[in-house]
PDB file of C-alpha atoms in Angstrom:
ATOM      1  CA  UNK W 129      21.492   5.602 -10.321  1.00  0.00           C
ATOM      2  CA  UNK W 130      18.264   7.197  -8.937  1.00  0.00           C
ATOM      3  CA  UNK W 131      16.137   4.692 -10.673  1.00  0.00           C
ATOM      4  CA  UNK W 132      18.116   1.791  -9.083  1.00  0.00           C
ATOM      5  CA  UNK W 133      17.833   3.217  -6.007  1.00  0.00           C
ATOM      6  CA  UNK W 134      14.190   4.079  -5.945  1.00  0.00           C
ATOM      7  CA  UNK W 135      13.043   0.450  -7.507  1.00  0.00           C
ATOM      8  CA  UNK W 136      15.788  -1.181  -4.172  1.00  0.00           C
ATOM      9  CA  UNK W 137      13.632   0.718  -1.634  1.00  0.00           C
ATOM     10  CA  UNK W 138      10.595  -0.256  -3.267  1.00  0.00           C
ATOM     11  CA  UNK W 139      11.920  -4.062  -3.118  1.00  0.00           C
ATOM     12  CA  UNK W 140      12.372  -4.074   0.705  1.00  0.00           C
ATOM     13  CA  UNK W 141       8.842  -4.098   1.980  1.00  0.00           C
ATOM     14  CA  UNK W 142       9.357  -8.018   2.175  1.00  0.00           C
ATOM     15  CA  UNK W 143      11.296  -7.398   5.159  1.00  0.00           C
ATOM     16  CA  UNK W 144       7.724  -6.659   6.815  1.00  0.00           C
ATOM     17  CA  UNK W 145       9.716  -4.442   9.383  1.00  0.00           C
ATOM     18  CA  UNK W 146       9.693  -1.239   7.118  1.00  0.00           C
ATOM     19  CA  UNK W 147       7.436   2.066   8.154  1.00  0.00           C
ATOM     20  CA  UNK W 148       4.617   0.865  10.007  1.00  0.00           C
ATOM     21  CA  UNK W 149       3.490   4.260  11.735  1.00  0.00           C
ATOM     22  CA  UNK W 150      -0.039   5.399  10.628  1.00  0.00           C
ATOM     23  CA  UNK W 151      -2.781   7.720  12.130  1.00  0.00           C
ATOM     24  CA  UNK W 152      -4.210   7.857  15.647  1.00  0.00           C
ATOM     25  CA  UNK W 153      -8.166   7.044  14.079  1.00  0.00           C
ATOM     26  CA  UNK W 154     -11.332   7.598  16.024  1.00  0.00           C
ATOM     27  CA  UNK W 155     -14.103   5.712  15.328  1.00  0.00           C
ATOM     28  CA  UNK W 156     -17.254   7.578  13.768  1.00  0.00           C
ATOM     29  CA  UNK W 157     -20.993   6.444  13.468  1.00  0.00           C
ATOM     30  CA  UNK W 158     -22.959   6.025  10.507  1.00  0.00           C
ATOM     31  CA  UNK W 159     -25.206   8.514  11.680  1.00  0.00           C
ATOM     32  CA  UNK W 160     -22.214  11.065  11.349  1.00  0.00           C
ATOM     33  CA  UNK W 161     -20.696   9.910   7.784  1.00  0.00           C
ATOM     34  CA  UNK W 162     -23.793   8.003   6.393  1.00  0.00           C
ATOM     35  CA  UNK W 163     -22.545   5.859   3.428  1.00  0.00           C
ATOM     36  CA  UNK W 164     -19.014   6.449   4.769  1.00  0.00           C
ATOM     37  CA  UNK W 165     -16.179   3.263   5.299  1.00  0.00           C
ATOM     38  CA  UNK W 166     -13.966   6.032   6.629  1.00  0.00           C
ATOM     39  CA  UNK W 167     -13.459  10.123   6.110  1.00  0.00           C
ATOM     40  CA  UNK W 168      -9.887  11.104   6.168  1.00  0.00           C
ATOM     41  CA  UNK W 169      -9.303  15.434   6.487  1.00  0.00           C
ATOM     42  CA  UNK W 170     -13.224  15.725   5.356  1.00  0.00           C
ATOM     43  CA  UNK W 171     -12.436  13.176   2.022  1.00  0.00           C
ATOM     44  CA  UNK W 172     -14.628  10.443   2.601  1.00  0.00           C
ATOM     45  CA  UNK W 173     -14.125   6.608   1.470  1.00  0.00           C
ATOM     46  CA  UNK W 174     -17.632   5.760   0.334  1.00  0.00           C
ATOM     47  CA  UNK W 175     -18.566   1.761   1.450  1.00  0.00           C
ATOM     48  CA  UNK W 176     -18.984   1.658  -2.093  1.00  0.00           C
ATOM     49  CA  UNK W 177     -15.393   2.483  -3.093  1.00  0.00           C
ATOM     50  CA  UNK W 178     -14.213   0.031  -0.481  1.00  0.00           C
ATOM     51  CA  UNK W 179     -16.506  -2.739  -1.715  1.00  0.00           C
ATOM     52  CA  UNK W 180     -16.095  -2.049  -5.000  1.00  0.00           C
ATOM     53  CA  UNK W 181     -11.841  -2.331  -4.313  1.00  0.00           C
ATOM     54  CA  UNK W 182     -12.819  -5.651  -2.692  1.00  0.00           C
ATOM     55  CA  UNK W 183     -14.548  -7.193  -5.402  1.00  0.00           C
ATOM     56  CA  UNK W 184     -11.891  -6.194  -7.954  1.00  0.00           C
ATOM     57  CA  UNK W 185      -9.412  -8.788  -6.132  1.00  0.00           C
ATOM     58  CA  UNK W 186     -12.134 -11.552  -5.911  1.00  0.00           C
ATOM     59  CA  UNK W 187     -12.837 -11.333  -9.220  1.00  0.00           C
ATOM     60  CA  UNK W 188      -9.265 -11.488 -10.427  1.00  0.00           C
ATOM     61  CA  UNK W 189      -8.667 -14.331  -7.561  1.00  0.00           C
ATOM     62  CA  UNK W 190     -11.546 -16.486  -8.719  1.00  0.00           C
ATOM     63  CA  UNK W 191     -10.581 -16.578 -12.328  1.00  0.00           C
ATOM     64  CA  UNK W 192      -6.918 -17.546 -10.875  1.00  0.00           C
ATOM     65  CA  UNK W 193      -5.891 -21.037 -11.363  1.00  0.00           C
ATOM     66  CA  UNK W 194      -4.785 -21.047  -7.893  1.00  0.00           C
ATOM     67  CA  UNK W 195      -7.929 -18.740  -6.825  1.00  0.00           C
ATOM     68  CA  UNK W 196     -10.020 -20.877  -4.321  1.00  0.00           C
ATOM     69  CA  UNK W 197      -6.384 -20.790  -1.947  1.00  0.00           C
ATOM     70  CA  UNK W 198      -6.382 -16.698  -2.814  1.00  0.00           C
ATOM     71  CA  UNK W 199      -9.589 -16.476  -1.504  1.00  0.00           C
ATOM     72  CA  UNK W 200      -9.113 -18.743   2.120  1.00  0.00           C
ATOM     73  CA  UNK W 201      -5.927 -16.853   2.736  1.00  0.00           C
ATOM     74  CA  UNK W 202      -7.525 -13.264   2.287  1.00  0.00           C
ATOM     75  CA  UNK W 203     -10.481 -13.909   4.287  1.00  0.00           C
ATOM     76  CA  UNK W 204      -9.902 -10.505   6.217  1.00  0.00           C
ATOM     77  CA  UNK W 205      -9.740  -8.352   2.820  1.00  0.00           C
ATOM     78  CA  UNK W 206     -12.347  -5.965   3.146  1.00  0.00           C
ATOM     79  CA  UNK W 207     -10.541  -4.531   6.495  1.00  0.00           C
ATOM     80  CA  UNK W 208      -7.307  -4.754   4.785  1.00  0.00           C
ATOM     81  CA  UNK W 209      -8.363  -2.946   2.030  1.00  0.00           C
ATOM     82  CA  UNK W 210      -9.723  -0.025   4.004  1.00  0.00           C
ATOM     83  CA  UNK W 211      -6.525  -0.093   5.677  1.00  0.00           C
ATOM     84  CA  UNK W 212      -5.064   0.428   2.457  1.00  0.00           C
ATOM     85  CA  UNK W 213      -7.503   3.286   1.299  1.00  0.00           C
ATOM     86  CA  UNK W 214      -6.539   5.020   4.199  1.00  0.00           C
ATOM     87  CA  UNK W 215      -2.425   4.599   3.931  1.00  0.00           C
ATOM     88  CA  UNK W 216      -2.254   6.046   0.297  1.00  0.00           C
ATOM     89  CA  UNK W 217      -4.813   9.329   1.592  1.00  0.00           C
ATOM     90  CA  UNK W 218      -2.482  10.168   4.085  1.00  0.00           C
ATOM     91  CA  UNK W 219       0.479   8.912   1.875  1.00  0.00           C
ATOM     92  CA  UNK W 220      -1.156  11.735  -0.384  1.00  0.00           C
ATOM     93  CA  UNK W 221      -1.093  14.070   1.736  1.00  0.00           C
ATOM     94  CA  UNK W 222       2.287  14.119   2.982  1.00  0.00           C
ATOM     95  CA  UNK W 223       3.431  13.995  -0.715  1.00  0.00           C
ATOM     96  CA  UNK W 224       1.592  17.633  -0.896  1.00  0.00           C
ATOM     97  CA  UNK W 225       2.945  19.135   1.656  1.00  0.00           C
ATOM     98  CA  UNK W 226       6.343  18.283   0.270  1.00  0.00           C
ATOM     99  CA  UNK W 227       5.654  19.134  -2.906  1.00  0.00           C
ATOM    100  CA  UNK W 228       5.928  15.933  -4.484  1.00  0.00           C
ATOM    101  CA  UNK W 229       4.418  14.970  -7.765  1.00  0.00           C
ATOM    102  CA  UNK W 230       4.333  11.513  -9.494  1.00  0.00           C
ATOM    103  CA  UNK W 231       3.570  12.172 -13.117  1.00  0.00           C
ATOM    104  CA  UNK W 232       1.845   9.900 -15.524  1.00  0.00           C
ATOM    105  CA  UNK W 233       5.365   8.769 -17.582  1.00  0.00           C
ATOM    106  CA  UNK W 234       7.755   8.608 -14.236  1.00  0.00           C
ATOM    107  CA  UNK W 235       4.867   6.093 -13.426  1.00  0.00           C
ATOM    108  CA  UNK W 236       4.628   4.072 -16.565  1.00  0.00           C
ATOM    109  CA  UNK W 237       8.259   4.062 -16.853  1.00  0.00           C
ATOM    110  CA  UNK W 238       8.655   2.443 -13.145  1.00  0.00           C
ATOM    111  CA  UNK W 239       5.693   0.358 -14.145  1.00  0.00           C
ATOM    112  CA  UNK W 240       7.369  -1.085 -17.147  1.00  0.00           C
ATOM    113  CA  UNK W 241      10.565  -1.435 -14.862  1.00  0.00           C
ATOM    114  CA  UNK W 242       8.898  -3.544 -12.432  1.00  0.00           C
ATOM    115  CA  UNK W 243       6.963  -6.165 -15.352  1.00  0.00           C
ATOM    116  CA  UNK W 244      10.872  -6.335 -16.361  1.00  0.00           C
ATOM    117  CA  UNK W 245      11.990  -7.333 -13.740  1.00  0.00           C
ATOM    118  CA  UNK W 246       9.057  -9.874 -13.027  1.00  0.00           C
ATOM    119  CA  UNK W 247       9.234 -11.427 -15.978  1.00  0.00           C
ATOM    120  CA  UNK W 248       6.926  -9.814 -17.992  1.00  0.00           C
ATOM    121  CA  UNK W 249       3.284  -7.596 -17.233  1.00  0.00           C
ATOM    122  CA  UNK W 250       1.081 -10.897 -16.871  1.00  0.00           C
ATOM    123  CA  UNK W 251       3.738 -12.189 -14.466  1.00  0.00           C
ATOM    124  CA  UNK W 252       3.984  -9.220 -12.292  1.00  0.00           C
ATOM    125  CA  UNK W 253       0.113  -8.820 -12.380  1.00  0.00           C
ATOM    126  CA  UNK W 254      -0.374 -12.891 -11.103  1.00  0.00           C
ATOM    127  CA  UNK W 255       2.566 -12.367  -8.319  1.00  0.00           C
ATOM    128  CA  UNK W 256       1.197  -9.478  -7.004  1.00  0.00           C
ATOM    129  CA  UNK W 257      -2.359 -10.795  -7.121  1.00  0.00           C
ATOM    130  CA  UNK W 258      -0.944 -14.179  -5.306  1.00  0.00           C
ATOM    131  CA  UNK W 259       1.159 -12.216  -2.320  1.00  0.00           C
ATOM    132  CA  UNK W 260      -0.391  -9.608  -1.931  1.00  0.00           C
ATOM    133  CA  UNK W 261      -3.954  -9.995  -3.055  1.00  0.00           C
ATOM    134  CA  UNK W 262      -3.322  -6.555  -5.460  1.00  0.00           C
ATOM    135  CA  UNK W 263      -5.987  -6.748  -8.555  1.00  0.00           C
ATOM    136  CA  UNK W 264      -4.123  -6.081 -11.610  1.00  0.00           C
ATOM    137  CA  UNK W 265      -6.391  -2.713 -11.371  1.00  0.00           C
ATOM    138  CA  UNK W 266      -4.700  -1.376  -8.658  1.00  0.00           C
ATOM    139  CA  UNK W 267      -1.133  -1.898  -9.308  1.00  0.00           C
ATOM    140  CA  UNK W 268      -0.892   1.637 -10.668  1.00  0.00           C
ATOM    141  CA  UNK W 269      -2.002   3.090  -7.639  1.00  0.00           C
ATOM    142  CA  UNK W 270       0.159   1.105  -5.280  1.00  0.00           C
ATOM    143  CA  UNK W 271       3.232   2.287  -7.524  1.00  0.00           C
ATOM    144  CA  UNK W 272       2.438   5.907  -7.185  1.00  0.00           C
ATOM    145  CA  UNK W 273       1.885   5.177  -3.476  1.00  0.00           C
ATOM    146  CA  UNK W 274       5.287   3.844  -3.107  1.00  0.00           C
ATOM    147  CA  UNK W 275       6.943   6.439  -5.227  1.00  0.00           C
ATOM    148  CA  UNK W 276       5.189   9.014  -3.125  1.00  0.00           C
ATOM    149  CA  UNK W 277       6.891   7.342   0.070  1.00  0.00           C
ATOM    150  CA  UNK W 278      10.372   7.228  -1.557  1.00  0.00           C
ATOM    151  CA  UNK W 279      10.391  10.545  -2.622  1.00  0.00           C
ATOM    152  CA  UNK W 280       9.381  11.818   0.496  1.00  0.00           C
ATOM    153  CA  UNK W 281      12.362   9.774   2.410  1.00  0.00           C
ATOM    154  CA  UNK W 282      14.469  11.176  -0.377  1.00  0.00           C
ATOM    155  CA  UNK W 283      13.423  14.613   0.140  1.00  0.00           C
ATOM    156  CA  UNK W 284      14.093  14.267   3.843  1.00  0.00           C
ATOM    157  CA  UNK W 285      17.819  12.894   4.102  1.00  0.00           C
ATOM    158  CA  UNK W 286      16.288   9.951   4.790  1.00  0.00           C
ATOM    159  CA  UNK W 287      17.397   5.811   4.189  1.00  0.00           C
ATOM    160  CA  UNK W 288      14.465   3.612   4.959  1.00  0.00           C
ATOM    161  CA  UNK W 289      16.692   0.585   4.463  1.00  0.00           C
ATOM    162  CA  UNK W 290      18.421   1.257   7.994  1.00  0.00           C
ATOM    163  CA  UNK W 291      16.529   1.021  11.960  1.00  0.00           C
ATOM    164  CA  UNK W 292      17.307   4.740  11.715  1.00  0.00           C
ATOM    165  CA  UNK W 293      16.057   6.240   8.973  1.00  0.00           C
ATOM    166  CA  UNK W 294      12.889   3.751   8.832  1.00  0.00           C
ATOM    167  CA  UNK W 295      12.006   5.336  12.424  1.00  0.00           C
ATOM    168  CA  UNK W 296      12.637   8.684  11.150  1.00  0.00           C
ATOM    169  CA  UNK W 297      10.130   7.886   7.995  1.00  0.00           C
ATOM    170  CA  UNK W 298       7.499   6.111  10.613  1.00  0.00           C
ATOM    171  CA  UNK W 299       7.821   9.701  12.730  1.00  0.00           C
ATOM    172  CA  UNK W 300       7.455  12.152   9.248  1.00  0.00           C
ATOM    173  CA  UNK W 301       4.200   9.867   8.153  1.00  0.00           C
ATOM    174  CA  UNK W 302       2.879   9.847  11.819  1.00  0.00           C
ATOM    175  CA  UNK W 303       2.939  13.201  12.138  1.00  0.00           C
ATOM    176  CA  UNK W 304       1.280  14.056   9.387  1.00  0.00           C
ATOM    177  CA  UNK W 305      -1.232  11.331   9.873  1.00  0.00           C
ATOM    178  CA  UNK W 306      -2.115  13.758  13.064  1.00  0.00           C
ATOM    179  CA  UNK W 307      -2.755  16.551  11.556  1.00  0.00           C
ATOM    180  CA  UNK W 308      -5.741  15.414   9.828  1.00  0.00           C
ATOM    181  CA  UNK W 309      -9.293  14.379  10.982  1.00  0.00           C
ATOM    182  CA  UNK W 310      -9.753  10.595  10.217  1.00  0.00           C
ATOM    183  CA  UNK W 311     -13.013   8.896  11.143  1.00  0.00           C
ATOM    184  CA  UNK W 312     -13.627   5.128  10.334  1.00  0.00           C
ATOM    185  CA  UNK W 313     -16.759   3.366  10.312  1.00  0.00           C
ATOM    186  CA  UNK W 314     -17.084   1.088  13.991  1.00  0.00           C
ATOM    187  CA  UNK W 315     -18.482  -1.689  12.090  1.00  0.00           C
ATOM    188  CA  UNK W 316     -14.416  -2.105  10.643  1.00  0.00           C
ATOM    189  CA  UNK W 317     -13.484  -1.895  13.852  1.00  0.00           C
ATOM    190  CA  UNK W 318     -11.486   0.970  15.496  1.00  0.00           C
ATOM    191  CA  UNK W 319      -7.995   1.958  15.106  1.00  0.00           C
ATOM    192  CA  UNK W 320      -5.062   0.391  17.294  1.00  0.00           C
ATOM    193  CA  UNK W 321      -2.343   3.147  17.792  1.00  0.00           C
ATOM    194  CA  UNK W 322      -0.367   0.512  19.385  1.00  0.00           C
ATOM    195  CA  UNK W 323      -0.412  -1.603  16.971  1.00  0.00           C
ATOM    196  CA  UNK W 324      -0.695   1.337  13.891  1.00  0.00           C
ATOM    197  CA  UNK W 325      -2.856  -0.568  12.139  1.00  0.00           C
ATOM    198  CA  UNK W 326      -6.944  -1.091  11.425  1.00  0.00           C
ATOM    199  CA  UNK W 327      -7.929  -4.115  14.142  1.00  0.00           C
ATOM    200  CA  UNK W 328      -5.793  -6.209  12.440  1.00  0.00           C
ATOM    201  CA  UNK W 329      -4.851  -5.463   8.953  1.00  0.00           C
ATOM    202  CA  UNK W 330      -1.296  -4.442   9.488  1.00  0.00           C
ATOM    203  CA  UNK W 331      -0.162  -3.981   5.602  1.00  0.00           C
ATOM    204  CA  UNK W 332       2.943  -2.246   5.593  1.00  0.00           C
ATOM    205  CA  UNK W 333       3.650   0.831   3.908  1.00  0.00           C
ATOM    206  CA  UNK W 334       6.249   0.112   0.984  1.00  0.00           C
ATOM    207  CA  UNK W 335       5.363  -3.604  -0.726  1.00  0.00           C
ATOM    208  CA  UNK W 336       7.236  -5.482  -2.854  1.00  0.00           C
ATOM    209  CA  UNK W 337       6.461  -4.926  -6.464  1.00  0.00           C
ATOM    210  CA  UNK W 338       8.848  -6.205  -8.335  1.00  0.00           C
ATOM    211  CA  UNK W 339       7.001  -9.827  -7.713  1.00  0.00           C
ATOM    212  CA  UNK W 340      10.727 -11.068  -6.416  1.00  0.00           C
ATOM    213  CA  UNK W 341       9.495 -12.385  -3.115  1.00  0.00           C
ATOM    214  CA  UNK W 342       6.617 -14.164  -4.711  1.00  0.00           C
ATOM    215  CA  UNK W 343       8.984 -15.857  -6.729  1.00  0.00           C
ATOM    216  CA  UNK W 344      10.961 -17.090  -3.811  1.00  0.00           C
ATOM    217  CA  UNK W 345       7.904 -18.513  -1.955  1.00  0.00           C
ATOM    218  CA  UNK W 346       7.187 -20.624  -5.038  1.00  0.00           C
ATOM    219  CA  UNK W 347      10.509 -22.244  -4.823  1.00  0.00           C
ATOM    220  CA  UNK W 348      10.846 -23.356  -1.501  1.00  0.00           C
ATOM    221  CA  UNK W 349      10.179 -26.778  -0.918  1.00  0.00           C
ATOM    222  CA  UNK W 350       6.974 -28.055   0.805  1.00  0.00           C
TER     223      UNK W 350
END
């Protein structure tokens, strides 16, 4: 019962409306993080991490049969990603405060779950890489960073699949997105508090990764 209900939480970030509340960021020089895409509570995100995150998804995209259309509609993926990058650090660190650990077989397990459900690993790997431009590299990480989230809503009383509940989970993350020191680099532009998101890459926090919604795309007529 846990399992169904942690993989139906997972499945609702198609609704696009679900936990959008991240961290008030200030913008930083270079000349104060040199080499730095962003530091978040002193951890920095090296421009190397961030382009080397980047070029993971073109290179899966361009060997894609559909890849050249992959490529168009992602044309704002390096901002995006740093978005990202900066999501599962915080994500992180609310999961530690709460005392929440993902270990390596709860993550397999959901991992083989969701390629189940999608038809297969390939399947899941080429849905995910098509909607949300997610290089088969990265799933892993997106998992834990979505098992983090539901375990924290869990811990807290808390049903992101009503108004209520995802406001209460936007509050929790936003408040602990405050507590830490987040710099970003100005040449990704600055952070929009209004907007909670980087310029504007506005990813939301829990994605679908069962590959479902990708599936329904596909079928609807042109």
């Amino acid at each position: 019962m846990e399992r169904r209900r942690r993989r139906s939480v997972l499945s609702l970030c198609s609704a696009a409306a679900l936990v959008t509340a991240v961290p008030l960021l200030s913008a930083c020089g270079q000349d104060t993080h040199p080499g730095a895409a962003a530091v978040v509570d002193g951890s920095r995100i090296s421009e190397s991490q961030l382009q080397s995150k980047v070029g993971e998804v073109r290179k899966a995209q361009r060997a894609a049969p559909q890849g050249e259309q992959m490529i168009k509609q992602t044309g704002r993926l390096t901002k995006a990603t740093l978005d990202g990058m900066i999501r599962e650090r915080i994500v992180a660190h609310a999961a530690e405060e709460a005392g929440i650990h993902v270990s390596r077989r709860q993550l397999q397990e959901e991992r083989r779950a969701f390629e189940r459900q999608a038809g297969g690993a390939k399947r899941l790997e080429q849905a995910l890489l098509q909607q949300q431009a997610i290089a088969p590299g990265e799933i892993d990480s997106q998992l834990r960073m979505q098992l983090r989230i539901d375990r924290i809503a869990q811990r807290e009383g808390i049903d992101p699949r009503t108004p209520q509940g995802n406001a209460e989970l936007t509050r929790k993350l936003q408040g602990v997105s405050k507590a830490l020191s987040i710099d970003v680099n100005p040449r990704y532009g600055e952070w929009d508090q209004r907007k909670t998101a980087l310029g504007e890459a506005r990813s939301p926090w829990l994605r679908d990764l069962s590959g479902r919604e990708a599936d329904r795309e596909q079928q609807r007529p042109m």
